[in-house]
Amino acid sequence: MDDLVERFLAGERRALARVISRVENGTTEGRDYVRALFPHSGKAHIVGITGGAGSGKSTLTGALASEYRRREKTVGIVAVDPSSPFTRGAILGDRIRMQDVALDPGVYMRSMAGRGALGGLAPSIADVVAVMDAFGFDYVLIETIGAGQDEVEIAGTAMTTILVNNPGTGDDIQALKAGIIEIADVLVVNKADHPGADVLVSQLQALLALSPAGQRRPPIVKTTATKGEGLEKLVDAIADHYRFLEESGGLEAHRKSVARHQMLDITRQIVLERIQRATSEDEIARLVAQVAAREMDPHSAAELLAAHALP
Amino acid sequence: MSTATAQIRVLIAKPGLDGHDRGAKVVARALRDGGCEVIYTGIRQTPEMIAEAALQEDVDVVGLSILSGAHLELFPRVVDELKKRGVDDVLLFCGGIIPEEDTKALEGLGFKAIFRPGTNTQDIVKFVYENVKK
């Protein structure tokens, strides 16, 4: 390894940017950086921001960072946008909504492509978050792609998950019923200057009233992120949740659950890599043809492949 | 089958006050379809913002789009701000309404290519893949 770790620990932002690229690329070198920096992580409050496409996640994330800066806290942001599963290319446009903090030396913002879509491998988001944490930010904000399974994935990495809702989109209530509300620690009604905001707040309250007794009910915060309104209340609600985690022992449980998730994830990746190293493309093609022709079932084919790595 | 994926990261930026970003978006889209990860920062960026984005995003390539005629004013400042931050190893290119007589000056600043109206977007993708330092 080069002097990158040293420069990183001295607080050089370019070193942070370089380390993230290497970690993100999942190379052996990248893993060495995680090894070196992981002991320095574990201090930041990690906050996930999730919600439907167009719900204002990016704008809210930028406004949240501004509010933390007013309170003299430092902020690292990871914003994830989708990759094309075909070309692996991506357009990462979240910076557009975060211009107010673009030149703030207390904010570092990184756009990340989903990448995981190809080959089903989980992206290295947990590693990137650990690296940002190790850099010493008070808060690390993770903004999700905005649809599908990664929401639950984010809830696994973030200590506090914010779910962003909008008035006038009746579908949200349907989405909430489907279970996504379970991962929310704070509910935000963003674009609160649009008609219907109060109706949505009552609907959410009614929905939460159905939660089992004794279970923590997430607070509902109205925001208009484009105007910076409601952000003070949101920051307070996030702090309240952190205190709740500390007092209920949830923080310790969270750290263990992240550790477990990440460890098993990496184990899967190691095994997969071993199989790939021990297997030729021809052999895979042969098995694929047999499964496609129904001469073999996919379970038996997978076991044959796995036998390469696990004799 | 490799699980490690190093992708080319490109920053497409529009310095200054012109609000016409059709060209920048077309180029961003072409590079995306070419397999790059393209960070697009939107219009009206200051040279400081562009350099800071290049640093934070650790891009391999910076492409500047300009139609206002202020390229000889703004591009040197972008290059300065990049240097100030130690970002000295990115591939630079630019595009837009840029008169032929300014080519030398821009090359002197380190721009490896200038793409003018009528350029085939595939030529831009090809240029990036052939010249990027990876």
Tab-separated table of C-alpha atoms in Angstrom:
chain	number	residue	atom	x	y	z
A	1	MET	CA	0.000	0.000	0.000
A	2	ASP	CA	1.029	3.580	-0.647
A	3	ASP	CA	0.835	6.626	1.615
A	4	LEU	CA	-2.903	6.925	0.998
A	5	VAL	CA	-3.911	5.660	4.449
A	6	GLU	CA	-1.603	8.178	6.083
A	7	ARG	CA	-3.013	11.022	4.013
A	8	PHE	CA	-6.537	9.754	4.685
A	9	LEU	CA	-6.000	9.756	8.438
A	10	ALA	CA	-4.499	13.236	8.191
A	11	GLY	CA	-7.862	14.355	6.819
A	12	GLU	CA	-6.965	14.853	3.146
A	13	ARG	CA	-10.161	14.806	1.115
A	14	ARG	CA	-8.486	13.680	-2.093
A	15	ALA	CA	-7.147	10.649	-0.240
A	16	LEU	CA	-10.697	9.881	0.930
A	17	ALA	CA	-11.962	10.131	-2.659
A	18	ARG	CA	-9.222	7.804	-3.910
A	19	VAL	CA	-9.789	5.246	-1.169
A	20	ILE	CA	-13.530	5.159	-1.894
A	21	SER	CA	-12.865	4.435	-5.592
A	22	ARG	CA	-10.612	1.533	-4.714
A	23	VAL	CA	-13.022	0.164	-2.135
A	24	GLU	CA	-15.890	0.567	-4.572
A	25	ASN	CA	-14.065	-1.374	-7.251
A	26	GLY	CA	-13.884	-4.364	-4.929
A	27	THR	CA	-10.241	-5.129	-5.625
A	28	THR	CA	-7.874	-6.891	-3.214
A	29	GLU	CA	-6.236	-3.515	-2.753
A	30	GLY	CA	-9.612	-2.027	-1.849
A	31	ARG	CA	-10.096	-4.668	0.815
A	32	ASP	CA	-6.702	-3.825	2.299
A	33	TYR	CA	-7.845	-0.228	2.713
A	34	VAL	CA	-10.997	-1.362	4.497
A	35	ARG	CA	-8.819	-3.515	6.784
A	36	ALA	CA	-6.603	-0.557	7.624
A	37	LEU	CA	-9.429	1.932	8.155
A	38	PHE	CA	-12.177	-0.150	9.741
A	39	PRO	CA	-10.753	0.219	13.283
A	40	HIS	CA	-11.209	3.984	12.923
A	41	SER	CA	-14.921	3.677	12.103
A	42	GLY	CA	-17.884	3.306	14.442
A	43	LYS	CA	-18.245	6.905	15.588
A	44	ALA	CA	-20.589	8.463	13.027
A	45	HIS	CA	-24.360	8.502	13.174
A	46	ILE	CA	-25.383	6.804	9.929
A	47	VAL	CA	-28.677	8.023	8.512
A	48	GLY	CA	-30.465	6.490	5.520
A	49	ILE	CA	-32.835	8.533	3.347
A	50	THR	CA	-35.239	6.541	1.249
A	51	GLY	CA	-38.516	7.047	-0.614
A	52	GLY	CA	-40.029	6.933	-4.064
A	53	ALA	CA	-38.447	8.406	-7.186
A	54	GLY	CA	-39.111	12.143	-7.281
A	55	SER	CA	-40.062	12.360	-3.604
A	56	GLY	CA	-37.278	14.888	-3.018
A	57	LYS	CA	-34.669	12.654	-1.406
A	58	SER	CA	-31.678	14.463	-2.920
A	59	THR	CA	-32.980	17.938	-2.091
A	60	LEU	CA	-33.845	16.800	1.424
A	61	THR	CA	-30.401	15.221	1.863
A	62	GLY	CA	-28.750	18.487	0.780
A	63	ALA	CA	-30.997	20.525	3.100
A	64	LEU	CA	-30.274	18.127	5.951
A	65	ALA	CA	-26.536	18.580	5.392
A	66	SER	CA	-27.016	22.384	5.466
A	67	GLU	CA	-28.871	22.151	8.770
A	68	TYR	CA	-26.107	19.984	10.275
A	69	ARG	CA	-23.559	22.543	9.102
A	70	ARG	CA	-25.523	25.289	10.878
A	71	ARG	CA	-25.023	23.158	13.990
A	72	GLU	CA	-21.323	22.926	13.188
A	73	LYS	CA	-21.382	19.202	12.439
A	74	THR	CA	-19.513	17.596	9.551
A	75	VAL	CA	-21.329	15.470	7.001
A	76	GLY	CA	-20.408	12.758	4.511
A	77	ILE	CA	-23.000	11.910	1.853
A	78	VAL	CA	-23.258	8.789	-0.323
A	79	ALA	CA	-25.958	9.083	-2.974
A	80	VAL	CA	-26.749	5.961	-4.965
A	81	ASP	CA	-28.239	6.044	-8.466
A	82	PRO	CA	-29.004	3.019	-10.643
A	83	SER	CA	-26.605	1.446	-13.156
A	84	SER	CA	-27.703	0.026	-16.448
A	85	PRO	CA	-27.710	-3.760	-16.149
A	86	PHE	CA	-26.700	-3.955	-19.809
A	87	THR	CA	-23.902	-1.441	-20.285
A	88	ARG	CA	-23.081	-0.922	-16.581
A	89	GLY	CA	-23.121	2.801	-17.317
A	90	ALA	CA	-24.914	5.295	-15.103
A	91	ILE	CA	-25.943	8.917	-14.884
A	92	LEU	CA	-25.323	10.198	-11.378
A	93	GLY	CA	-27.285	13.399	-10.925
A	94	ASP	CA	-27.733	13.867	-7.198
A	95	ARG	CA	-25.182	16.684	-6.951
A	96	ILE	CA	-27.591	18.906	-8.892
A	97	ARG	CA	-29.838	19.080	-5.813
A	98	MET	CA	-27.046	19.624	-3.323
A	99	GLN	CA	-25.453	22.796	-4.651
A	100	ASP	CA	-25.747	24.692	-1.369
A	101	VAL	CA	-23.148	22.476	0.254
A	102	ALA	CA	-21.043	21.947	-2.893
A	103	LEU	CA	-18.160	24.084	-1.633
A	104	ASP	CA	-18.549	23.529	2.097
A	105	PRO	CA	-15.303	22.104	3.509
A	106	GLY	CA	-17.341	20.306	6.198
A	107	VAL	CA	-19.291	18.296	3.615
A	108	TYR	CA	-18.064	15.527	1.322
A	109	MET	CA	-20.514	14.212	-1.226
A	110	ARG	CA	-20.029	11.101	-3.290
A	111	SER	CA	-22.224	9.735	-6.064
A	112	MET	CA	-22.286	5.974	-6.354
A	113	ALA	CA	-23.697	3.761	-9.079
A	114	GLY	CA	-25.709	0.712	-8.014
A	115	ARG	CA	-23.382	-1.604	-9.985
A	116	GLY	CA	-24.739	-4.643	-8.119
A	117	ALA	CA	-27.340	-5.214	-10.799
A	118	LEU	CA	-24.889	-7.175	-12.905
A	119	GLY	CA	-24.263	-10.677	-11.615
A	120	GLY	CA	-26.396	-10.081	-8.546
A	121	LEU	CA	-23.462	-9.102	-6.367
A	122	ALA	CA	-24.180	-6.692	-3.583
A	123	PRO	CA	-22.481	-3.351	-4.052
A	124	SER	CA	-19.832	-2.305	-1.592
A	125	ILE	CA	-22.004	0.330	0.050
A	126	ALA	CA	-21.330	-0.908	3.597
A	127	ASP	CA	-17.568	-0.686	2.976
A	128	VAL	CA	-17.887	2.826	1.545
A	129	VAL	CA	-19.958	3.925	4.538
A	130	ALA	CA	-17.380	2.454	6.938
A	131	VAL	CA	-14.617	4.367	5.149
A	132	MET	CA	-16.562	7.640	5.387
A	133	ASP	CA	-17.227	6.937	9.048
A	134	ALA	CA	-13.501	6.343	9.574
A	135	PHE	CA	-12.712	9.706	7.982
A	136	GLY	CA	-14.362	11.278	11.002
A	137	PHE	CA	-17.629	12.803	9.802
A	138	ASP	CA	-20.192	13.361	12.544
A	139	TYR	CA	-22.948	12.161	10.213
A	140	VAL	CA	-22.950	9.896	7.175
A	141	LEU	CA	-26.077	10.268	5.042
A	142	ILE	CA	-26.954	7.482	2.595
A	143	GLU	CA	-29.433	8.375	-0.110
A	144	THR	CA	-30.932	5.361	-1.851
A	145	ILE	CA	-31.886	4.679	-5.453
A	146	GLY	CA	-35.496	5.032	-4.465
A	147	ALA	CA	-37.243	1.858	-5.432
A	148	GLY	CA	-37.159	-1.838	-4.801
A	149	GLN	CA	-35.166	-4.000	-2.531
A	150	ASP	CA	-32.325	-1.707	-1.634
A	151	GLU	CA	-34.570	0.089	0.841
A	152	VAL	CA	-34.364	-2.832	3.206
A	153	GLU	CA	-30.653	-3.104	2.450
A	154	ILE	CA	-30.168	0.525	3.499
A	155	ALA	CA	-32.153	-0.019	6.670
A	156	GLY	CA	-29.615	-2.722	7.441
A	157	THR	CA	-26.703	-0.268	7.145
A	158	ALA	CA	-28.202	2.955	8.539
A	159	MET	CA	-28.884	3.449	12.243
A	160	THR	CA	-31.753	5.804	11.520
A	161	THR	CA	-33.847	5.400	8.384
A	162	ILE	CA	-35.922	8.297	7.068
A	163	LEU	CA	-38.798	7.486	4.728
A	164	VAL	CA	-39.773	10.386	2.463
A	165	ASN	CA	-43.445	10.680	1.437
A	166	ASN	CA	-45.273	13.282	-0.648
A	167	PRO	CA	-48.809	14.634	-0.607
A	168	GLY	CA	-50.992	14.019	-3.617
A	169	THR	CA	-49.615	10.586	-4.354
A	170	GLY	CA	-52.296	8.317	-2.976
A	171	ASP	CA	-50.190	5.342	-3.925
A	172	ASP	CA	-47.865	6.020	-1.047
A	173	ILE	CA	-50.394	4.758	1.424
A	174	GLN	CA	-50.591	1.549	-0.545
A	175	ALA	CA	-46.818	1.264	-0.506
A	176	LEU	CA	-46.800	1.843	3.212
A	177	LYS	CA	-49.343	-0.882	3.781
A	178	ALA	CA	-47.076	-3.260	1.912
A	179	GLY	CA	-44.622	-3.047	4.755
A	180	ILE	CA	-42.023	-0.442	3.932
A	181	ILE	CA	-43.211	1.634	6.874
A	182	GLU	CA	-41.659	-0.995	9.134
A	183	ILE	CA	-38.156	0.138	8.250
A	184	ALA	CA	-38.876	3.844	8.905
A	185	ASP	CA	-37.567	5.400	12.108
A	186	VAL	CA	-38.663	8.882	11.043
A	187	LEU	CA	-41.434	9.616	8.542
A	188	VAL	CA	-41.090	12.763	6.456
A	189	VAL	CA	-43.881	14.411	4.524
A	190	ASN	CA	-41.838	16.401	2.023
A	191	LYS	CA	-43.236	19.020	-0.376
A	192	ALA	CA	-45.444	20.036	2.542
A	193	ASP	CA	-46.320	23.266	0.718
A	194	HIS	CA	-48.334	21.205	-1.759
A	195	PRO	CA	-52.036	20.650	-1.116
A	196	GLY	CA	-52.901	17.518	0.781
A	197	ALA	CA	-49.936	17.536	3.156
A	198	ASP	CA	-52.080	17.613	6.282
A	199	VAL	CA	-54.329	14.870	4.923
A	200	LEU	CA	-51.278	12.684	4.363
A	201	VAL	CA	-50.049	13.394	7.899
A	202	SER	CA	-53.419	12.260	9.329
A	203	GLN	CA	-53.389	9.171	7.119
A	204	LEU	CA	-49.932	8.263	8.343
A	205	GLN	CA	-50.959	8.888	11.951
A	206	ALA	CA	-53.961	6.619	11.487
A	207	LEU	CA	-51.730	3.951	10.010
A	208	LEU	CA	-49.253	4.206	12.878
A	209	ALA	CA	-52.062	3.990	15.412
A	210	LEU	CA	-52.466	0.401	14.255
A	211	SER	CA	-48.945	-0.571	15.343
A	212	PRO	CA	-48.758	-2.934	18.294
A	213	ALA	CA	-48.817	-1.328	21.735
A	214	GLY	CA	-45.406	-0.736	23.258
A	215	GLN	CA	-43.723	-0.433	19.868
A	216	ARG	CA	-41.960	2.837	19.109
A	217	ARG	CA	-44.023	4.982	16.735
A	218	PRO	CA	-41.916	6.949	14.271
A	219	PRO	CA	-42.493	10.703	14.424
A	220	ILE	CA	-43.928	12.433	11.354
A	221	VAL	CA	-42.097	15.585	10.241
A	222	LYS	CA	-43.373	17.979	7.569
A	223	THR	CA	-40.653	19.489	5.368
A	224	THR	CA	-40.357	21.709	2.325
A	225	ALA	CA	-36.792	20.850	1.452
A	226	THR	CA	-36.517	23.350	-1.404
A	227	LYS	CA	-37.097	26.171	1.107
A	228	GLY	CA	-35.265	24.561	4.007
A	229	GLU	CA	-38.475	24.401	6.039
A	230	GLY	CA	-38.940	21.754	8.720
A	231	LEU	CA	-35.272	20.765	8.706
A	232	GLU	CA	-34.657	21.810	12.303
A	233	LYS	CA	-37.474	19.535	13.432
A	234	LEU	CA	-36.144	16.713	11.266
A	235	VAL	CA	-32.633	16.990	12.729
A	236	ASP	CA	-34.163	16.947	16.223
A	237	ALA	CA	-36.250	13.865	15.360
A	238	ILE	CA	-33.110	12.082	14.098
A	239	ALA	CA	-31.292	12.964	17.329
A	240	ASP	CA	-34.267	11.698	19.370
A	241	HIS	CA	-34.096	8.388	17.550
A	242	TYR	CA	-30.387	8.086	18.282
A	243	ARG	CA	-31.060	8.684	21.982
A	244	PHE	CA	-33.806	6.055	21.837
A	245	LEU	CA	-31.337	3.555	20.323
A	246	GLU	CA	-28.764	4.331	22.998
A	247	GLU	CA	-31.221	3.941	25.841
A	248	SER	CA	-32.966	0.827	24.537
A	249	GLY	CA	-29.759	-1.037	23.707
A	250	GLY	CA	-30.711	-0.798	20.023
A	251	LEU	CA	-27.395	0.721	19.052
A	252	GLU	CA	-25.434	-2.308	20.163
A	253	ALA	CA	-27.943	-4.610	18.471
A	254	HIS	CA	-27.643	-2.531	15.305
A	255	ARG	CA	-23.834	-2.750	15.276
A	256	LYS	CA	-24.046	-6.530	15.622
A	257	SER	CA	-26.658	-6.841	12.921
A	258	VAL	CA	-24.566	-4.754	10.493
A	259	ALA	CA	-21.459	-6.771	11.358
A	260	ARG	CA	-23.299	-10.033	10.779
A	261	HIS	CA	-24.858	-8.904	7.523
A	262	GLN	CA	-21.596	-7.571	6.163
A	263	MET	CA	-19.531	-10.560	7.230
A	264	LEU	CA	-21.901	-13.065	5.626
A	265	ASP	CA	-22.160	-10.908	2.508
A	266	ILE	CA	-18.397	-10.891	2.094
A	267	THR	CA	-18.249	-14.625	2.766
A	268	ARG	CA	-20.695	-15.217	-0.075
A	269	GLN	CA	-18.554	-13.064	-2.329
A	270	ILE	CA	-15.348	-14.925	-1.411
A	271	VAL	CA	-16.968	-18.279	-2.122
A	272	LEU	CA	-18.363	-17.013	-5.409
A	273	GLU	CA	-14.967	-15.713	-6.452
A	274	ARG	CA	-13.344	-19.039	-5.638
A	275	ILE	CA	-15.898	-20.838	-7.741
A	276	GLN	CA	-15.336	-18.412	-10.577
A	277	ARG	CA	-11.577	-18.875	-10.397
A	278	ALA	CA	-11.938	-22.649	-10.414
A	279	THR	CA	-14.467	-22.739	-13.227
A	280	SER	CA	-14.001	-22.167	-16.931
A	281	GLU	CA	-16.462	-20.214	-19.038
A	282	ASP	CA	-16.873	-23.377	-21.137
A	283	GLU	CA	-17.974	-25.392	-18.169
A	284	ILE	CA	-20.486	-22.722	-17.161
A	285	ALA	CA	-21.776	-22.554	-20.736
A	286	ARG	CA	-22.158	-26.344	-20.807
A	287	LEU	CA	-24.138	-26.363	-17.564
A	288	VAL	CA	-26.245	-23.410	-18.713
A	289	ALA	CA	-27.135	-25.295	-21.895
A	290	GLN	CA	-28.090	-28.402	-19.937
A	291	VAL	CA	-30.306	-26.458	-17.540
A	292	ALA	CA	-31.916	-24.519	-20.400
A	293	ALA	CA	-32.637	-27.798	-22.226
A	294	ARG	CA	-34.117	-29.248	-19.013
A	295	GLU	CA	-31.493	-32.004	-18.954
A	296	MET	CA	-30.427	-30.822	-15.521
A	297	ASP	CA	-32.118	-28.760	-12.832
A	298	PRO	CA	-30.511	-25.494	-11.656
A	299	HIS	CA	-29.927	-26.783	-8.116
A	300	SER	CA	-27.850	-29.730	-9.267
A	301	ALA	CA	-25.897	-27.500	-11.661
A	302	ALA	CA	-25.172	-25.001	-8.873
A	303	GLU	CA	-24.007	-27.784	-6.580
A	304	LEU	CA	-21.577	-28.962	-9.269
A	305	LEU	CA	-20.167	-25.439	-9.507
A	306	ALA	CA	-20.004	-24.987	-5.753
A	307	ALA	CA	-18.115	-28.271	-5.401
A	308	HIS	CA	-15.152	-26.526	-7.060
A	309	ALA	CA	-14.738	-24.181	-4.144
A	310	LEU	CA	-15.960	-26.401	-1.351
A	311	PRO	CA	-14.623	-29.902	-1.876
B	1	MET	CA	-16.123	-13.539	-15.028
B	2	SER	CA	-14.657	-10.912	-12.798
B	3	THR	CA	-16.363	-9.550	-9.722
B	4	ALA	CA	-14.108	-6.514	-9.415
B	5	THR	CA	-15.336	-3.706	-11.606
B	6	ALA	CA	-13.384	-0.546	-12.254
B	7	GLN	CA	-15.543	1.770	-14.250
B	8	ILE	CA	-14.544	4.990	-15.944
B	9	ARG	CA	-15.993	7.945	-14.025
B	10	VAL	CA	-16.676	11.115	-16.005
B	11	LEU	CA	-17.735	14.557	-14.790
B	12	ILE	CA	-19.780	16.525	-17.319
B	13	ALA	CA	-20.027	20.147	-16.256
B	14	LYS	CA	-21.278	23.454	-17.584
B	15	PRO	CA	-19.335	26.434	-16.298
B	16	GLY	CA	-20.770	29.927	-16.389
B	17	LEU	CA	-24.162	31.364	-17.065
B	18	ASP	CA	-25.435	29.798	-20.270
B	19	GLY	CA	-28.413	27.597	-19.576
B	20	HIS	CA	-28.399	25.435	-22.674
B	21	ASP	CA	-27.506	21.946	-21.524
B	22	ARG	CA	-28.953	19.856	-24.324
B	23	GLY	CA	-25.471	19.080	-25.658
B	24	ALA	CA	-24.091	18.217	-22.219
B	25	LYS	CA	-27.004	15.852	-21.621
B	26	VAL	CA	-26.599	14.154	-25.005
B	27	VAL	CA	-22.899	13.582	-24.298
B	28	ALA	CA	-23.663	12.334	-20.770
B	29	ARG	CA	-26.196	9.906	-22.177
B	30	ALA	CA	-23.806	8.647	-24.872
B	31	LEU	CA	-21.086	8.018	-22.296
B	32	ARG	CA	-23.568	6.262	-20.028
B	33	ASP	CA	-24.566	3.994	-22.905
B	34	GLY	CA	-20.857	3.474	-23.513
B	35	GLY	CA	-20.573	2.029	-20.002
B	36	CYS	CA	-19.215	5.038	-18.081
B	37	GLU	CA	-20.450	6.367	-14.778
B	38	VAL	CA	-21.307	9.962	-15.580
B	39	ILE	CA	-21.669	12.600	-12.893
B	40	TYR	CA	-23.737	15.484	-14.174
B	41	THR	CA	-23.825	18.583	-11.998
B	42	GLY	CA	-26.318	20.737	-13.881
B	43	ILE	CA	-26.000	24.246	-15.259
B	44	ARG	CA	-24.374	27.419	-13.915
B	45	GLN	CA	-21.393	25.903	-12.166
B	46	THR	CA	-18.497	27.994	-10.923
B	47	PRO	CA	-14.933	26.771	-11.656
B	48	GLU	CA	-14.570	26.047	-7.912
B	49	MET	CA	-17.684	23.860	-7.892
B	50	ILE	CA	-16.500	21.896	-10.931
B	51	ALA	CA	-13.048	21.279	-9.455
B	52	GLU	CA	-14.491	20.331	-6.084
B	53	ALA	CA	-16.907	17.867	-7.738
B	54	ALA	CA	-14.010	16.339	-9.713
B	55	LEU	CA	-12.067	15.869	-6.479
B	56	GLN	CA	-14.907	14.446	-4.390
B	57	GLU	CA	-16.131	12.135	-7.122
B	58	ASP	CA	-12.581	11.010	-7.994
B	59	VAL	CA	-13.333	11.150	-11.709
B	60	ASP	CA	-10.980	10.014	-14.454
B	61	VAL	CA	-12.338	12.449	-17.020
B	62	VAL	CA	-13.719	16.002	-16.967
B	63	GLY	CA	-15.759	17.244	-19.931
B	64	LEU	CA	-16.773	20.909	-20.073
B	65	SER	CA	-19.644	22.142	-22.207
B	66	ILE	CA	-20.015	25.795	-23.085
B	67	LEU	CA	-22.047	27.800	-25.563
B	68	SER	CA	-21.677	31.287	-24.160
B	69	GLY	CA	-18.325	32.177	-25.708
B	70	ALA	CA	-16.694	32.614	-22.304
B	71	HIS	CA	-14.494	29.507	-22.619
B	72	LEU	CA	-11.192	31.411	-22.681
B	73	GLU	CA	-12.385	33.195	-19.564
B	74	LEU	CA	-13.706	30.215	-17.607
B	75	PHE	CA	-11.706	27.168	-18.727
B	76	PRO	CA	-8.329	28.461	-17.443
B	77	ARG	CA	-9.986	29.061	-14.078
B	78	VAL	CA	-11.354	25.508	-13.994
B	79	VAL	CA	-7.876	24.180	-14.783
B	80	ASP	CA	-6.388	26.382	-12.035
B	81	GLU	CA	-8.915	25.197	-9.473
B	82	LEU	CA	-8.226	21.568	-10.397
B	83	LYS	CA	-4.479	22.115	-9.969
B	84	LYS	CA	-5.024	23.910	-6.670
B	85	ARG	CA	-6.699	20.749	-5.372
B	86	GLY	CA	-4.025	18.417	-6.681
B	87	VAL	CA	-6.347	16.994	-9.329
B	88	ASP	CA	-3.690	16.915	-12.030
B	89	ASP	CA	-4.200	13.547	-13.671
B	90	VAL	CA	-7.676	13.783	-15.197
B	91	LEU	CA	-8.358	13.626	-18.924
B	92	LEU	CA	-9.812	16.960	-20.060
B	93	PHE	CA	-12.046	17.561	-23.039
B	94	CYS	CA	-14.557	20.214	-23.992
B	95	GLY	CA	-17.349	20.905	-26.415
B	96	GLY	CA	-19.809	23.500	-27.610
B	97	ILE	CA	-19.520	26.666	-29.629
B	98	ILE	CA	-15.764	27.096	-29.724
B	99	PRO	CA	-14.111	28.932	-32.660
B	100	GLU	CA	-11.268	27.167	-34.482
B	101	GLU	CA	-8.855	29.975	-33.633
B	102	ASP	CA	-9.150	29.142	-29.916
B	103	THR	CA	-8.023	25.537	-30.401
B	104	LYS	CA	-4.350	26.223	-29.672
B	105	ALA	CA	-5.083	28.097	-26.467
B	106	LEU	CA	-7.297	25.292	-25.166
B	107	GLU	CA	-4.773	22.619	-26.116
B	108	GLY	CA	-2.205	24.637	-24.201
B	109	LEU	CA	-4.439	24.421	-21.140
B	110	GLY	CA	-4.435	20.629	-21.377
B	111	PHE	CA	-7.673	19.925	-23.261
B	112	LYS	CA	-7.057	16.788	-25.290
B	113	ALA	CA	-10.072	17.205	-27.560
B	114	ILE	CA	-12.658	19.781	-28.595
B	115	PHE	CA	-15.990	18.493	-29.866
B	116	ARG	CA	-18.019	20.927	-31.909
B	117	PRO	CA	-21.605	20.775	-33.235
B	118	GLY	CA	-22.092	17.846	-35.597
B	119	THR	CA	-19.767	15.532	-33.696
B	120	ASN	CA	-20.780	11.877	-33.683
B	121	THR	CA	-21.287	10.985	-30.015
B	122	GLN	CA	-19.598	7.643	-30.624
B	123	ASP	CA	-16.397	9.544	-31.391
B	124	ILE	CA	-16.564	11.067	-27.908
B	125	VAL	CA	-17.022	7.657	-26.287
B	126	LYS	CA	-14.138	6.294	-28.350
B	127	PHE	CA	-11.962	9.260	-27.389
B	128	VAL	CA	-12.620	8.699	-23.677
B	129	TYR	CA	-11.822	4.979	-23.786
B	130	GLU	CA	-8.660	5.500	-25.832
B	131	ASN	CA	-7.240	8.314	-23.745
B	132	VAL	CA	-8.276	7.651	-20.162
B	133	LYS	CA	-5.536	6.801	-17.700
B	134	LYS	CA	-6.758	3.669	-15.953
